[in-house]
Amino acid sequence: MRLTEATAQTPTGTAEKTELLPPLRARDAAGVAADVLLPVLAQGVIVRRPSAMSLAERTGWDRRGVERVRALRDRYGPGPLPLTVRGRSYALVLDPDDAERVLADTPEPFHPAAREKRGALAQFQPHGVLVSSGPQREQRRRFVEEVLETAQPLHGMADRFTSVVRQEAAELLAGADRSGQLVWDEFDAAWWRIVRRLVLGDAARDDTTLTAQLGTLRQAANWSLLSPRRRRLRSAFLARVRSYVARPQPGSLAERVAAVDAPAGTDRAGQIPHWLFAYDAAGMAAGRALALLATHPDEADRARAEALEGQPDTPRTLPYLRGCALESVRLWPTTPLILRESTEETSWEGGKLPAGCVLAVYTPYLHRAEPAAPYQDIFAPQQWTGETGRAARGNPALLPFSSGPAGCPGENLVLLTVSTLLAALLERHRYSLASHPQLRPAAPVPAALDHFALRFRVHPAGRGTDTD
Ligand code: HEM
């Protein structure tokens, strides 16, 4: 590996040699900006933009990103690879062990509240744990883990959550039975009804104003520091969230928020906006998992068999369906760039990176290229179950929910919600994917799947197949 040598002055004035990791050549840095950073920004970091999603799918933009990074790895070695974008120092993390280190050594010296994230998330969650620092971060994280029951596969309110998901699935399917099809807008509307009921309670079921307010704030957040704060809208949105916590509905996360004690400064209700925002990603993952199942008959049979086992109305762990959800996020990561900002100079095998460098873990490369072998472009829910499940979970390249002290504290809740919904949808219905002809069992899973365009034909189980 090439090294550049720089000379720094110590406080005593003596010269000290520092070996900096060599920056990417200008042409390669421009390639990273064009094929890695630009598609992520264009598709929308905080809320997805339909036109850019469609463009990315049609042009294979995301595949180019993976190929670009693979070529860089061949040329420069495992990195991290430093580059400067608009005067800011970044380093692309390519090696799974380096990714593990960055995520494990969080928040010091790799802090999750990078300036880009603070700028974006302040639009709707100024006190969220992800953008917090110091003791406040610790106390907010503790509170969030307690309410979401991070370590539990089945949340203490899973009984109630299961029944909410199944009620909304039944209503969605009643519409699909009438029309013979299921389109994204209907799926998404049902998903948001589920999310509002789980997070805020039944009184919020039809509060589409709240979701619309959040949507507008998220659109502003897509521009990070470039967009002015929508202070009035933010106040109205946060007041609406707080009103649900002030009159907590039984069996909702808001009830837990109101009941769980936390030190002053935690801003308990102020953690909720992140949950609402992040549940949107889980809806995308659920829709895409259904698309995978609609096009992979063997996997659909296995998933349906699991859905039909046991008591559907009681909470179940549904490991295979959880594997389907995990595969959906592995194949199409909803956080393609996991960012950490270094709080001090850090040392790597090939040299050093300065303090204030943003380390970017590019998950599409780790999830689809050699580090994800042997499954890479194959839909393989079985890799997350049983003995192999331990291997997948232990593989530092596979980061659907990130990992370490700032890893997703909602993972189990997401897997519970998505697997319960998929089970309810599969029990008595079969699906064929009317959109996306490129999704086929024999072909590599495409690098992008525009969820806004998803359209299924729906058949009662027993008539038709999952691949008609
Ligand atoms: C498919 C759905 C989801 C995926 C793939 C996902 C993934 C992630 C990832 C990758 C991070 C790390 C972000 C970073 O470091 O920049 C994260 C953080 C977080 N997620 Fe999720 N998430 C999902 C849904 C949820 C839900 C539904 C909740 C809450 C109910 C949630 C709560 C959080 C919180 C609070 C953090 C910040 C943790 C911290 O900073 O300590 N997530 N999630």
Short mmCIF file of C-alpha atoms and ligand atoms in Angstrom, two decimals, residues 103 106 111-114 117 121 125 128-132 137 140-142 144-145 148 191 195 199 253 271-272 274-286 325 328-330 332-340 363 399-411 413-415 417-418, ligand 1:
data_model
loop_
_atom_site.label_atom_id
_atom_site.label_comp_id
_atom_site.label_asym_id
_atom_site.label_seq_id
_atom_site.Cartn_x
_atom_site.Cartn_y
_atom_site.Cartn_z
CA LEU A 103 -19.14 0.48 14.53
CA THR A 106 -18.73 4.12 18.78
CA HIS A 111 -19.14 9.33 16.67
CA PRO A 112 -22.50 8.63 15.01
CA ALA A 113 -23.64 12.26 15.14
CA ALA A 114 -21.70 13.31 12.04
CA LYS A 117 -26.71 13.70 10.11
CA LEU A 121 -32.24 15.04 11.51
CA GLN A 125 -35.85 15.10 15.82
CA GLY A 128 -33.00 12.05 18.91
CA VAL A 129 -30.37 9.66 20.29
CA LEU A 130 -28.67 9.37 16.90
CA VAL A 131 -27.74 13.07 16.93
CA SER A 132 -26.93 13.25 20.66
CA ARG A 137 -26.54 10.15 24.30
CA ARG A 140 -31.32 8.56 25.63
CA ARG A 141 -29.97 5.27 24.32
CA ARG A 142 -30.80 3.53 27.62
CA VAL A 144 -34.88 3.92 23.88
CA GLU A 145 -33.61 0.38 24.53
CA LEU A 148 -38.28 -0.76 22.41
CA TRP A 191 -48.38 0.16 6.74
CA VAL A 195 -47.12 2.22 12.51
CA VAL A 199 -46.24 3.79 18.15
CA LEU A 253 -45.15 2.54 22.58
CA GLN A 271 -37.32 10.07 20.73
CA ILE A 272 -40.57 9.12 18.98
CA HIS A 274 -37.07 8.75 14.89
CA TRP A 275 -39.23 5.67 15.39
CA LEU A 276 -41.94 6.98 13.06
CA PHE A 277 -39.34 7.93 10.47
CA ALA A 278 -37.48 4.62 10.73
CA TYR A 279 -40.63 2.52 10.52
CA ASP A 280 -40.98 3.88 6.97
CA ALA A 281 -37.84 1.93 6.02
CA ALA A 282 -39.42 -1.17 7.50
CA GLY A 283 -42.44 -0.69 5.21
CA MET A 284 -40.11 -0.55 2.21
CA ALA A 285 -38.38 -3.69 3.45
CA ALA A 286 -41.74 -5.47 3.88
CA ALA A 325 -37.04 -9.33 6.03
CA SER A 328 -34.73 -7.59 1.86
CA VAL A 329 -32.59 -5.11 3.82
CA ARG A 330 -29.34 -6.89 2.96
CA TRP A 332 -31.45 -3.26 -0.74
CA PRO A 333 -29.96 -1.56 2.33
CA THR A 334 -32.13 1.27 3.58
CA THR A 335 -29.01 2.92 5.06
CA PRO A 336 -26.53 2.56 2.20
CA LEU A 337 -23.95 4.77 3.91
CA ILE A 338 -23.44 4.35 7.65
CA LEU A 339 -21.46 7.39 8.78
CA ARG A 340 -19.19 7.95 11.77
CA THR A 363 -23.23 -1.35 2.75
CA LEU A 399 -24.99 -4.95 8.47
CA PRO A 400 -28.68 -4.64 7.63
CA PHE A 401 -29.29 -2.96 11.00
CA SER A 402 -25.74 -1.71 11.59
CA SER A 403 -24.07 -3.00 14.77
CA GLY A 404 -22.31 -1.93 17.95
CA PRO A 405 -23.39 0.63 20.57
CA ALA A 406 -25.27 2.75 17.98
CA GLY A 407 -26.67 -0.21 16.05
CA CYS A 408 -30.41 -0.18 15.46
CA PRO A 409 -32.24 -0.62 18.79
CA GLY A 410 -35.47 -1.26 16.83
CA GLU A 411 -34.27 -4.34 14.93
CA LEU A 413 -39.41 -4.75 16.77
CA VAL A 414 -39.04 -4.31 13.01
CA LEU A 415 -38.55 -8.04 12.48
CA THR A 417 -43.78 -6.29 12.72
CA VAL A 418 -42.62 -7.26 9.23
C1 HEM B 1 -36.07 -1.79 8.17
C2 HEM B 1 -36.12 -0.94 9.18
C3 HEM B 1 -34.91 -0.37 9.85
C4 HEM B 1 -33.60 -0.47 9.48
C5 HEM B 1 -33.00 -1.20 8.28
C6 HEM B 1 -32.83 0.25 10.47
C7 HEM B 1 -31.46 0.39 10.44
C8 HEM B 1 -30.77 1.23 11.26
C9 HEM B 1 -29.40 1.58 11.09
C10 HEM B 1 -28.52 1.08 9.93
C11 HEM B 1 -29.06 2.43 12.09
C12 HEM B 1 -27.70 3.07 12.31
C13 HEM B 1 -27.74 4.42 11.66
C14 HEM B 1 -26.45 5.17 11.77
O1 HEM B 1 -25.55 4.77 12.47
O2 HEM B 1 -26.35 6.20 11.11
C15 HEM B 1 -30.22 2.61 12.92
C16 HEM B 1 -30.28 3.40 14.03
C17 HEM B 1 -31.40 3.56 14.80
N1 HEM B 1 -32.61 2.94 14.62
FE1 HEM B 1 -33.14 1.73 13.12
N2 HEM B 1 -33.68 0.75 11.43
C18 HEM B 1 -34.95 0.39 11.08
C19 HEM B 1 -36.10 0.70 11.79
C20 HEM B 1 -36.12 1.24 13.04
C21 HEM B 1 -37.30 1.39 13.86
C22 HEM B 1 -38.70 0.96 13.45
C23 HEM B 1 -36.91 1.99 15.00
C24 HEM B 1 -37.74 2.35 16.19
C25 HEM B 1 -38.91 1.85 16.48
C26 HEM B 1 -35.50 2.25 14.90
C27 HEM B 1 -34.74 2.91 15.83
C28 HEM B 1 -33.45 3.33 15.63
C29 HEM B 1 -32.75 4.28 16.50
C30 HEM B 1 -33.33 4.96 17.73
C31 HEM B 1 -31.48 4.41 15.97
C32 HEM B 1 -30.35 5.30 16.52
C33 HEM B 1 -29.52 4.47 17.48
C34 HEM B 1 -28.39 5.22 18.13
O3 HEM B 1 -27.93 6.25 17.62
O4 HEM B 1 -27.93 4.76 19.18
N3 HEM B 1 -35.06 1.77 13.70
N4 HEM B 1 -31.25 1.86 12.40
#
